[in-house]
Each structure stands twice: as C-alpha cells, then as structure tokens.
PDB file of C-alpha atoms in Angstrom:
ATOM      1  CA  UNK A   1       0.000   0.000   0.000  1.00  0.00           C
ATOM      2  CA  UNK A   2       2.714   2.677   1.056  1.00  0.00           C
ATOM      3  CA  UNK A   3       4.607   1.426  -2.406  1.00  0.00           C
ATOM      4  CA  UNK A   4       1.254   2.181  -4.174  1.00  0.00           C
ATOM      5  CA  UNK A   5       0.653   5.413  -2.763  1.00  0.00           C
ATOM      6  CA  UNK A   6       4.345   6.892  -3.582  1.00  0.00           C
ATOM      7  CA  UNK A   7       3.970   6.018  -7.282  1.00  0.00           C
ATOM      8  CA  UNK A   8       0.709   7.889  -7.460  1.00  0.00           C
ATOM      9  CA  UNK A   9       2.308  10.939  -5.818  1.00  0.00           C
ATOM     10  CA  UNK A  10       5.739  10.688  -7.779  1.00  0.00           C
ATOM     11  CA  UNK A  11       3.634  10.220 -10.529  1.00  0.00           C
ATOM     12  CA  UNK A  12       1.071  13.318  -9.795  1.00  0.00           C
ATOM     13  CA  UNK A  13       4.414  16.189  -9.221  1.00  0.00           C
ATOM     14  CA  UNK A  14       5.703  15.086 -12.858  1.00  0.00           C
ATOM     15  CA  UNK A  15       2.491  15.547 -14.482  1.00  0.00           C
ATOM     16  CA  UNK A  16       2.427  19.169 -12.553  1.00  0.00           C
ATOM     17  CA  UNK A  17       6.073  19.633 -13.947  1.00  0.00           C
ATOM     18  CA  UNK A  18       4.948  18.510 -17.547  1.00  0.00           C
ATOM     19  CA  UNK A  19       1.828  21.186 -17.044  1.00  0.00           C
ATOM     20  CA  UNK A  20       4.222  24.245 -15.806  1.00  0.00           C
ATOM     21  CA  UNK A  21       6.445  23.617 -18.156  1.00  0.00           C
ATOM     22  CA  UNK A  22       4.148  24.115 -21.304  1.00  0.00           C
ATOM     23  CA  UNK A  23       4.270  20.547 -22.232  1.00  0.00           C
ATOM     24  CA  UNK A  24       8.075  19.700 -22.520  1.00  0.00           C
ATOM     25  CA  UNK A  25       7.734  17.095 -24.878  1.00  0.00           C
ATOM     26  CA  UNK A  26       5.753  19.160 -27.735  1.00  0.00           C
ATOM     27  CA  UNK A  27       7.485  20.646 -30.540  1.00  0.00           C
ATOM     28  CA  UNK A  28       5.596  24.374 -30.386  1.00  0.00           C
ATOM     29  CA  UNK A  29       5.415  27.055 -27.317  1.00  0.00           C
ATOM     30  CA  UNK A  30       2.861  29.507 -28.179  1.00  0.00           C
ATOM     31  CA  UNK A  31       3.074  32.607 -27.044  1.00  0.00           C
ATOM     32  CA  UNK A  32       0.119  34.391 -25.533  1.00  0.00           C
ATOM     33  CA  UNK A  33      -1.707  37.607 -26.316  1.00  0.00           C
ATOM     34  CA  UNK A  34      -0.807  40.540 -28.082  1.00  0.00           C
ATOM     35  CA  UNK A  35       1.898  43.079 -27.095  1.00  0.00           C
ATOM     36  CA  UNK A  36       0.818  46.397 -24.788  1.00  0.00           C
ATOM     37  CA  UNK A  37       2.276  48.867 -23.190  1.00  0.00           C
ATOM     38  CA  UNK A  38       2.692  49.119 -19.511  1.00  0.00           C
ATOM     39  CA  UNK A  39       0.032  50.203 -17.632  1.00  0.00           C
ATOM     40  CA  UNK A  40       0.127  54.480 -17.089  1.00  0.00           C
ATOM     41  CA  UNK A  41      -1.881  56.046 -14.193  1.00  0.00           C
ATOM     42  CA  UNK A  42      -4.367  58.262 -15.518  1.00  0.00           C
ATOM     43  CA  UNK A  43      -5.465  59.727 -19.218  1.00  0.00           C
ATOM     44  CA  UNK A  44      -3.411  61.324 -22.083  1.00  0.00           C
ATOM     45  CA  UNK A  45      -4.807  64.914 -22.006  1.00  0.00           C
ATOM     46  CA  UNK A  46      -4.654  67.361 -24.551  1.00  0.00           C
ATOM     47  CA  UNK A  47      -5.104  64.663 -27.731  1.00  0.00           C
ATOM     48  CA  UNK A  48      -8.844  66.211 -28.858  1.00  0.00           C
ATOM     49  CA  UNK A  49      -8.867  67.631 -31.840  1.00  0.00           C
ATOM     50  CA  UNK A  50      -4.850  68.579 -32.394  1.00  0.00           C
ATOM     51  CA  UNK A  51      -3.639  67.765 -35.420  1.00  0.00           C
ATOM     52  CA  UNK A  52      -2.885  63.807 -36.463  1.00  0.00           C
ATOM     53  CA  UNK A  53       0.149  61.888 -36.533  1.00  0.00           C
ATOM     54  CA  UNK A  54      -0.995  58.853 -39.001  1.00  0.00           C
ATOM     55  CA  UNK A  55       0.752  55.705 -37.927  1.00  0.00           C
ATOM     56  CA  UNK A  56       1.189  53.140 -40.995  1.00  0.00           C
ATOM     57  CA  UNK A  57       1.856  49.425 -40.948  1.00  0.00           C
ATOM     58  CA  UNK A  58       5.417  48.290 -40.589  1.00  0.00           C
ATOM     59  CA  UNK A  59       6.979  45.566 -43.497  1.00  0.00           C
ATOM     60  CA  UNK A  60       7.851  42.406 -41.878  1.00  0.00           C
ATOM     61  CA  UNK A  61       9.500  39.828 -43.909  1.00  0.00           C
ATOM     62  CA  UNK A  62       9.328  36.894 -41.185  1.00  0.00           C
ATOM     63  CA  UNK A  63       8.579  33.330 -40.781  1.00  0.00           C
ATOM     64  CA  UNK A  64       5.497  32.492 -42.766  1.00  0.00           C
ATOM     65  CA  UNK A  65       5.224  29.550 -39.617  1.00  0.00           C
ATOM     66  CA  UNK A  66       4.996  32.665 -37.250  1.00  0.00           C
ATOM     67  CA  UNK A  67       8.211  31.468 -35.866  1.00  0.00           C
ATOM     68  CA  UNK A  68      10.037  34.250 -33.438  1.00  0.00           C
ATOM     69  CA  UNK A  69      12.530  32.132 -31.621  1.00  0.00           C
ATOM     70  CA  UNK A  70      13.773  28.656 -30.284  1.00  0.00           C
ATOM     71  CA  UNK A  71      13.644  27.308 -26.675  1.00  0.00           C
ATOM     72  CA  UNK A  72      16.803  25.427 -26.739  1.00  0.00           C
ATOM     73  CA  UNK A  73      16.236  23.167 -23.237  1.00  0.00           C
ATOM     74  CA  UNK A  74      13.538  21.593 -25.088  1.00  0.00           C
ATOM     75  CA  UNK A  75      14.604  21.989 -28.795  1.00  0.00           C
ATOM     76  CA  UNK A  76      11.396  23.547 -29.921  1.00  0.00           C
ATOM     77  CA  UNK A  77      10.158  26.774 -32.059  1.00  0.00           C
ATOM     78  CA  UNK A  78       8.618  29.588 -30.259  1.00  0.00           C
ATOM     79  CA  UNK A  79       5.380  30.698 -31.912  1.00  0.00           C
ATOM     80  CA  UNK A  80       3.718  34.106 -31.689  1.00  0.00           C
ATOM     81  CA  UNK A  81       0.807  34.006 -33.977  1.00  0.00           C
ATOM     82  CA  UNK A  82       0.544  37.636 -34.358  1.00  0.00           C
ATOM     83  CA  UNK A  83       2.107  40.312 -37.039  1.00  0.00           C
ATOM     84  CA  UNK A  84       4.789  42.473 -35.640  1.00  0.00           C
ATOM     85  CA  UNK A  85       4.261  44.706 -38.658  1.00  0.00           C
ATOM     86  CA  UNK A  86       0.915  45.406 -36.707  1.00  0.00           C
ATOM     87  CA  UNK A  87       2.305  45.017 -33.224  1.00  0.00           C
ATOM     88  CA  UNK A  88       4.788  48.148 -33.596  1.00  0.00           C
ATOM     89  CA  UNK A  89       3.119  50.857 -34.789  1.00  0.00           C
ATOM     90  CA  UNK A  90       0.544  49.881 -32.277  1.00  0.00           C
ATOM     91  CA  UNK A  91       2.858  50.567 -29.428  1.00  0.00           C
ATOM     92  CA  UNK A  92       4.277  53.708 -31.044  1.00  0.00           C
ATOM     93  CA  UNK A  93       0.668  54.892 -31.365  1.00  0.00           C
ATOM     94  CA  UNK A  94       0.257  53.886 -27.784  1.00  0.00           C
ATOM     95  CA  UNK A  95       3.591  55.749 -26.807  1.00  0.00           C
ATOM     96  CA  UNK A  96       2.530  58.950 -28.911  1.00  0.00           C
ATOM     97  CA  UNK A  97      -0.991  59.029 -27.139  1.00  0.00           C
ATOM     98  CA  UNK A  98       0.576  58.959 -23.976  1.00  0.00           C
ATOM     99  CA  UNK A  99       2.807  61.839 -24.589  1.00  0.00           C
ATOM    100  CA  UNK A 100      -0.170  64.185 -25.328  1.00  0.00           C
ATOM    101  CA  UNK A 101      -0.131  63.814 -29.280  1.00  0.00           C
ATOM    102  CA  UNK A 102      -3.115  62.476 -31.547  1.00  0.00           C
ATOM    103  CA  UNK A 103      -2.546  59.521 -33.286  1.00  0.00           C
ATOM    104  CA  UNK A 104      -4.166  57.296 -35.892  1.00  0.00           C
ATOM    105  CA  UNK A 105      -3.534  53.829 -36.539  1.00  0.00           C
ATOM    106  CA  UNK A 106      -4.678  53.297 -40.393  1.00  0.00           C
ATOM    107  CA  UNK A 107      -2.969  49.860 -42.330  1.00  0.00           C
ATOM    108  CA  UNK A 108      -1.136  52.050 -45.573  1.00  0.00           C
ATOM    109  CA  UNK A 109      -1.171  55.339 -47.672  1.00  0.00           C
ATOM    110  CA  UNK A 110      -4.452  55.252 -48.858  1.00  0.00           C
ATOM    111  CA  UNK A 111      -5.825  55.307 -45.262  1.00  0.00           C
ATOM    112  CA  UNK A 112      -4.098  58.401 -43.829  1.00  0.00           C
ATOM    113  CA  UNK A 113      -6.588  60.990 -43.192  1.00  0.00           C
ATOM    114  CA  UNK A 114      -6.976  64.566 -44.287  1.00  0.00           C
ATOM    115  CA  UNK A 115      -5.760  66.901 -41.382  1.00  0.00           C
ATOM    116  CA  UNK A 116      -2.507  64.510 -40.872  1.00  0.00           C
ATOM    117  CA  UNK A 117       0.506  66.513 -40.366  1.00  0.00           C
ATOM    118  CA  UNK A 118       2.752  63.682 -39.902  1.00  0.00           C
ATOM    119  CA  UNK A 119       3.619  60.699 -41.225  1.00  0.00           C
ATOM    120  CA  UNK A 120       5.234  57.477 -39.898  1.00  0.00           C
ATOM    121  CA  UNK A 121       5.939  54.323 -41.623  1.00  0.00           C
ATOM    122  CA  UNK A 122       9.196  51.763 -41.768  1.00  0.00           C
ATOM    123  CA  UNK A 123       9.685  48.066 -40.768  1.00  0.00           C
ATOM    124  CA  UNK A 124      10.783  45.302 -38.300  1.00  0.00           C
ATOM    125  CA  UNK A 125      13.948  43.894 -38.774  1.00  0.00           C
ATOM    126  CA  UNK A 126      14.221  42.042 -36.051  1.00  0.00           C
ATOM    127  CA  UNK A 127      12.215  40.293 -33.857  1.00  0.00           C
ATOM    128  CA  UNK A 128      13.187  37.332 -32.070  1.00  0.00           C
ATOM    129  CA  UNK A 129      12.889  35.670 -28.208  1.00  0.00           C
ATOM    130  CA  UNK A 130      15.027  32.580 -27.374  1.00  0.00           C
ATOM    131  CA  UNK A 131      14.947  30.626 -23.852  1.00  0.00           C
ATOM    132  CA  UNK A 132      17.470  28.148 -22.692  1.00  0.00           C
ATOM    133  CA  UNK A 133      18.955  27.432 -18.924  1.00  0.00           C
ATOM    134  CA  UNK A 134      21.389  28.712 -17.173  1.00  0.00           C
ATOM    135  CA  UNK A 135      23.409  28.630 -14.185  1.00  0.00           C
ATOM    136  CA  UNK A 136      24.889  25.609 -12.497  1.00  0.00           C
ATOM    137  CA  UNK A 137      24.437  25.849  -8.659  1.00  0.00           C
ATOM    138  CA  UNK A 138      21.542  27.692  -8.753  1.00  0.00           C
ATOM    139  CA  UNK A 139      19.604  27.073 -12.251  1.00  0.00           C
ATOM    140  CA  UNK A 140      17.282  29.507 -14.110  1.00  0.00           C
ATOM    141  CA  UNK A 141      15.538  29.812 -16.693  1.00  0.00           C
ATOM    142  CA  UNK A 142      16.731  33.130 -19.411  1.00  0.00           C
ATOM    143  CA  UNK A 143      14.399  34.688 -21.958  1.00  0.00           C
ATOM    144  CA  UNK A 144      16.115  36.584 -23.711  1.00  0.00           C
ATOM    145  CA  UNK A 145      14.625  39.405 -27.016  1.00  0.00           C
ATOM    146  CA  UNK A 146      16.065  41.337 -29.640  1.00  0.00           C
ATOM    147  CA  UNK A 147      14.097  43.792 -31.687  1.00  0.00           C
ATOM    148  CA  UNK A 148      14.793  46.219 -34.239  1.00  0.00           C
ATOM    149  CA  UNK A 149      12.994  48.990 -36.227  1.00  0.00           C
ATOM    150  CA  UNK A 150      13.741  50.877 -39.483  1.00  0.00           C
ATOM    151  CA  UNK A 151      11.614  53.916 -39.039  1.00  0.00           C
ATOM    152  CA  UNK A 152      10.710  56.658 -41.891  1.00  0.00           C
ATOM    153  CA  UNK A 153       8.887  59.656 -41.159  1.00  0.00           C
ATOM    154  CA  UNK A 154       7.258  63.232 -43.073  1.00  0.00           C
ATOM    155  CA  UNK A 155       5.813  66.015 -42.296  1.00  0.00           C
ATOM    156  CA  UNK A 156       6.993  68.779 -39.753  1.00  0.00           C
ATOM    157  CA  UNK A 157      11.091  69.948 -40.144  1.00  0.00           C
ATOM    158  CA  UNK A 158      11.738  66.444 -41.056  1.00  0.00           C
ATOM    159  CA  UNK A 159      14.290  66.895 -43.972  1.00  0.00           C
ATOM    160  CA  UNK A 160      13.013  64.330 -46.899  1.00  0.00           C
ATOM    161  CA  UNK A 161      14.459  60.733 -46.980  1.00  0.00           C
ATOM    162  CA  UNK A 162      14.799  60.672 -43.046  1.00  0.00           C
ATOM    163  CA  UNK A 163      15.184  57.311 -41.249  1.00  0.00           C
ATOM    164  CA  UNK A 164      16.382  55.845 -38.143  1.00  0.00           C
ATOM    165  CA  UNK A 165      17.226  52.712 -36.929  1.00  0.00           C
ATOM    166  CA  UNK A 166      16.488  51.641 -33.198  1.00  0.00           C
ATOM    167  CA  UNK A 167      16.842  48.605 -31.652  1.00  0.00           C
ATOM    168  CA  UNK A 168      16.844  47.246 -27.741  1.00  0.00           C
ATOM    169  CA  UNK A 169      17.277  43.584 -26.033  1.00  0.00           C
ATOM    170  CA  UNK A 170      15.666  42.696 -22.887  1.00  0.00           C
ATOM    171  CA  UNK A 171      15.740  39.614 -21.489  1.00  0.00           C
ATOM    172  CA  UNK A 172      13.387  38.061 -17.981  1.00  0.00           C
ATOM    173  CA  UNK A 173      13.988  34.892 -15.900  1.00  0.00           C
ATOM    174  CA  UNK A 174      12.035  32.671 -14.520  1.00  0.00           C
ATOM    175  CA  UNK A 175      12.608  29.629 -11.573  1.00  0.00           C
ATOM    176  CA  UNK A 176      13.323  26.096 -13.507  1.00  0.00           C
ATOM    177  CA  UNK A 177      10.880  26.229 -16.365  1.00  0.00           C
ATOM    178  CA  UNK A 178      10.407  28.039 -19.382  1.00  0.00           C
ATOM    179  CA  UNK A 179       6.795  29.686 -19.390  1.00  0.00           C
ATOM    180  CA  UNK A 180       4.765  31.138 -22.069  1.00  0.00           C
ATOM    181  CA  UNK A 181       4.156  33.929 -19.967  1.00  0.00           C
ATOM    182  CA  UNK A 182       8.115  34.666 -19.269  1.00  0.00           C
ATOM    183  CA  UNK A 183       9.278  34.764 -22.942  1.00  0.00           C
ATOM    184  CA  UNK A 184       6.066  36.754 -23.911  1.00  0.00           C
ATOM    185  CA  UNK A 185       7.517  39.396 -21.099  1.00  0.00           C
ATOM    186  CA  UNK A 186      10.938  39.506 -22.845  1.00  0.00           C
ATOM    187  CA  UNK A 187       9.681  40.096 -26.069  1.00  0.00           C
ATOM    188  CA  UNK A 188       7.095  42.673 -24.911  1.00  0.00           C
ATOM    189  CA  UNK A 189       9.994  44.443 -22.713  1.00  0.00           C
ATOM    190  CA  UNK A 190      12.005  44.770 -25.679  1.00  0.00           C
ATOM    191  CA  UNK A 191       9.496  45.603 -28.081  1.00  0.00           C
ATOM    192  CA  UNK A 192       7.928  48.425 -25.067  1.00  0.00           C
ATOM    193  CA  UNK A 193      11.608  50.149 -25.219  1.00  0.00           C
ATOM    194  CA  UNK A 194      11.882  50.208 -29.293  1.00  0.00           C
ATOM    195  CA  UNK A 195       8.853  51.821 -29.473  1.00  0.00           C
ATOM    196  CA  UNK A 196       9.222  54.559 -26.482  1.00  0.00           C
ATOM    197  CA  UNK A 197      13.293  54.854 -28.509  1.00  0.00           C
ATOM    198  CA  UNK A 198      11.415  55.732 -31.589  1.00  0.00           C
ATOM    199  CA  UNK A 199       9.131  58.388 -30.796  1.00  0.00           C
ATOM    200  CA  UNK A 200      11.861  59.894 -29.204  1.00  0.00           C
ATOM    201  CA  UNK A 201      13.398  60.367 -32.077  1.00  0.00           C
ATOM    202  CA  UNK A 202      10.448  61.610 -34.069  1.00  0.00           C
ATOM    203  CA  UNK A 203      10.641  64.172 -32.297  1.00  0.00           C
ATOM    204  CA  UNK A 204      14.119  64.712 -32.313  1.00  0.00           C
ATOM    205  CA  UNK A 205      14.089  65.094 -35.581  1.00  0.00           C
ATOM    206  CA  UNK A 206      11.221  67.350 -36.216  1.00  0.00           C
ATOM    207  CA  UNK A 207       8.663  64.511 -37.511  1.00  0.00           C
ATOM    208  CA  UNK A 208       6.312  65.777 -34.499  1.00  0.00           C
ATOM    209  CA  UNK A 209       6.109  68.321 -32.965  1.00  0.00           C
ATOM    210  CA  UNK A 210       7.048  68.078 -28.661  1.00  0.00           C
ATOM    211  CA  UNK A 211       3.616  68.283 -26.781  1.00  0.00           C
ATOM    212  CA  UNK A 212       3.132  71.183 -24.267  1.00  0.00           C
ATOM    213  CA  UNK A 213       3.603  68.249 -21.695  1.00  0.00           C
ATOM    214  CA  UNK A 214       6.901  66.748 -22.597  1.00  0.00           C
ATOM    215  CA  UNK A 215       9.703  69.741 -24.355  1.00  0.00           C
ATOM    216  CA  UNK A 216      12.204  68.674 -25.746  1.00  0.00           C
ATOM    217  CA  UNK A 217      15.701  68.805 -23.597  1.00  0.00           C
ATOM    218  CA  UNK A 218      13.567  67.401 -20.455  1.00  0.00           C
ATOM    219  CA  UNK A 219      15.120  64.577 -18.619  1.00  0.00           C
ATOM    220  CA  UNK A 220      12.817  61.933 -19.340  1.00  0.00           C
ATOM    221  CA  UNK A 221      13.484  62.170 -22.782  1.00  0.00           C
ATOM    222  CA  UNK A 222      16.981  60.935 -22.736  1.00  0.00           C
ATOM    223  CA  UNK A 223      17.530  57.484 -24.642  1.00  0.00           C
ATOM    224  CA  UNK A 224      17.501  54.443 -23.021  1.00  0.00           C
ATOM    225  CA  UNK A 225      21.344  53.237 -22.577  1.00  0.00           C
ATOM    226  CA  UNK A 226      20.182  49.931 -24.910  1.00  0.00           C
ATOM    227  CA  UNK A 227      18.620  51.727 -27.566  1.00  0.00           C
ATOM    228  CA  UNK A 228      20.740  51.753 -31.031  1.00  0.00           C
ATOM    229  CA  UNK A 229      22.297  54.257 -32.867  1.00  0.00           C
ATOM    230  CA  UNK A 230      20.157  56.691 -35.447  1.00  0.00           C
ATOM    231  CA  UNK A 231      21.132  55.891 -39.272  1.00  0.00           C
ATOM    232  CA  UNK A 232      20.264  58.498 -42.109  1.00  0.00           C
TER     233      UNK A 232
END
C-alpha cells in the first residue's frame, strides 16, 4: 500500500512539472496575447482635436510559420501568432498618445486621413525571443529578445528621406521552467523600449512636434542606454 501510494504521488508532481512547463515534450510554445504597453496612471490629455500623426503598418518579412525564436532546453520553435508589422506601430501609437499627441492607426497610404501633419511608416527587422537554462548551482531559466525597427517619417522639419534605426534587447527569468508567460515578457519588454526609442526620435528630428507636456531637452526624454544608434 505505502509502495502504491508513492507512485501515485511521484507520478502526480511530474504531471504538474509537464503542465508548468508548457508541455516539454511538444514541438511548439505559443506565445500568448498581443503586445501592450505598460500600464500608465491616468489619461493622455490634450489629444482632442490637435492635429494627427498617421501611424502606418510596418513591413515584416518573417517566418510564414509565425516562428520568433527557439527554446533550446527543449529543442522547440517559439510561436507568436501575431504580425509584428501590426504590433509596432501599435505601441508607437500607444507611446505617442501617452505623450499628449493624436494619433491614428490606419494599415497604408491610402488610409491616412486629411488633417494629418505627420507621417510614420518603416519596418521590423528584427524580432526574435530565445529561452534556454542557465546557471549551475543555482539554475534559471533566461528569456532573452532582440528587436529592431527601421523607421521613416514626413511632415513637420523632417528633412526628406529621413530614417532611423532603433533597436533594444531585454531579457526576464524565470525559476526552472520556461513559461509562455516569461518569454512573452521579454519580447514585450524589448518591443515596449523600441517603441518609447522611436518616438523619441520623431521628435528629435522634427517629424512631431514636442507636446506642451513633454519639451524637448527634459530629462525623461533621454535614450535608453540599450537603444541603437540613429542611421540616415
């Protein structure tokens, strides 16, 4: 009987392994949800009725299998079965609307409405999460994400042909398993600082115009240390 009932229980902890671990033995992690931006207290104010910043899809030439990475531990492909072409210029949106400016999402040229004064468009040149273990005494799990942004921009001081390039890695761990949820946070992370990198620069370079709330030359709108360098 005692035989019996440690089986069962040896048996139960590696099925709860197998379950927090995503299902070590299949081929595919999934990643869940879409990316967003961190949550801000309180509204953007001031975004009524100013003039538009038009916010185009991004080109991404990817994996048609919606592959973004590998999780090495268990040999598998990460999955994210979303287009980062989308995904970007959704969080620069989100990032301009924060600051105080008007934005609007539309999917190309022929979408861009009227009374927008600027212009952004570009693409996503990289975009990739891989997990594997590390450590040896103490072992974790590392997620780490790489993602990087050609953006294009009109309108304003902007001088014609402007681009920049910005890029950012950010990596999360996590305790012994590699989690859906972990590598999603990597990805988003890095994604989050790309976008926040390349407003920035918009309107560094005259593509928008600085909102009342946040001039130009403040503090907070120093680059991040990981962001990449601007390319003309």
């Amino acid at each position: 009987m005692g035989k019996t009932l440690r089986v069962i229980r040896v048996a139960l902890i590696l099925a709860a392994v197998v379950g927090v671990s995503g299902c070590v033995s299949g081929k595919v992690l999934t990643l869940p949800g879409d990316l967003e931006r961190p949550e801000k207290k309180g509204a953007a104010k001031g975004t009524e009725g100013s003039p538009a910043v038009a916010v185009l899809d991004f080109t991404f030439a990817g994996d048609p299998s919606y592959e973004v990475g590998r999780d090495f531990d268990h040999v598998r492909m990460i999955v994210w079965k979303r287009d980062p072409g989308k995904a970007m210029p959704d969080l620069i949106a989100g990032v301009l609307k924060e600051k105080g400016v008007r934005s609007v999402r539309v999917s190309g040229e022929s979408s861009v409405p009227a009374d927008a004064v600027a212009k952004v468009w570009g693409s996503v040149d990289r975009f990739r999460v891989d997990a594997r273990k590390t450590g040896s005494l103490k072992m974790k799990v590392e997620s780490a994400a790489v993602v990087s942004v050609t953006v294009r921009g009109s309108g304003g001081n902007v001088p014609a042909g402007w681009s920049s390039t910005v890029a950012s890695d950010y990596s999360t761990t996590d305790p012994l398993f590699v989690t859906p949820e972990g590598v999603r946070n990597a990805l988003n992370g890095a994604a989050n600082a790309v976008a926040e990198e390349t407003v920035r620069r918009l309107i560094a370079a005259g593509v928008i115009a600085p909102p009342p709330e946040a001039p130009a030359g403040r503090p907070e709108e120093q680059p991040p240390a990981e962001a990449g360098k601007e390319g003309k």
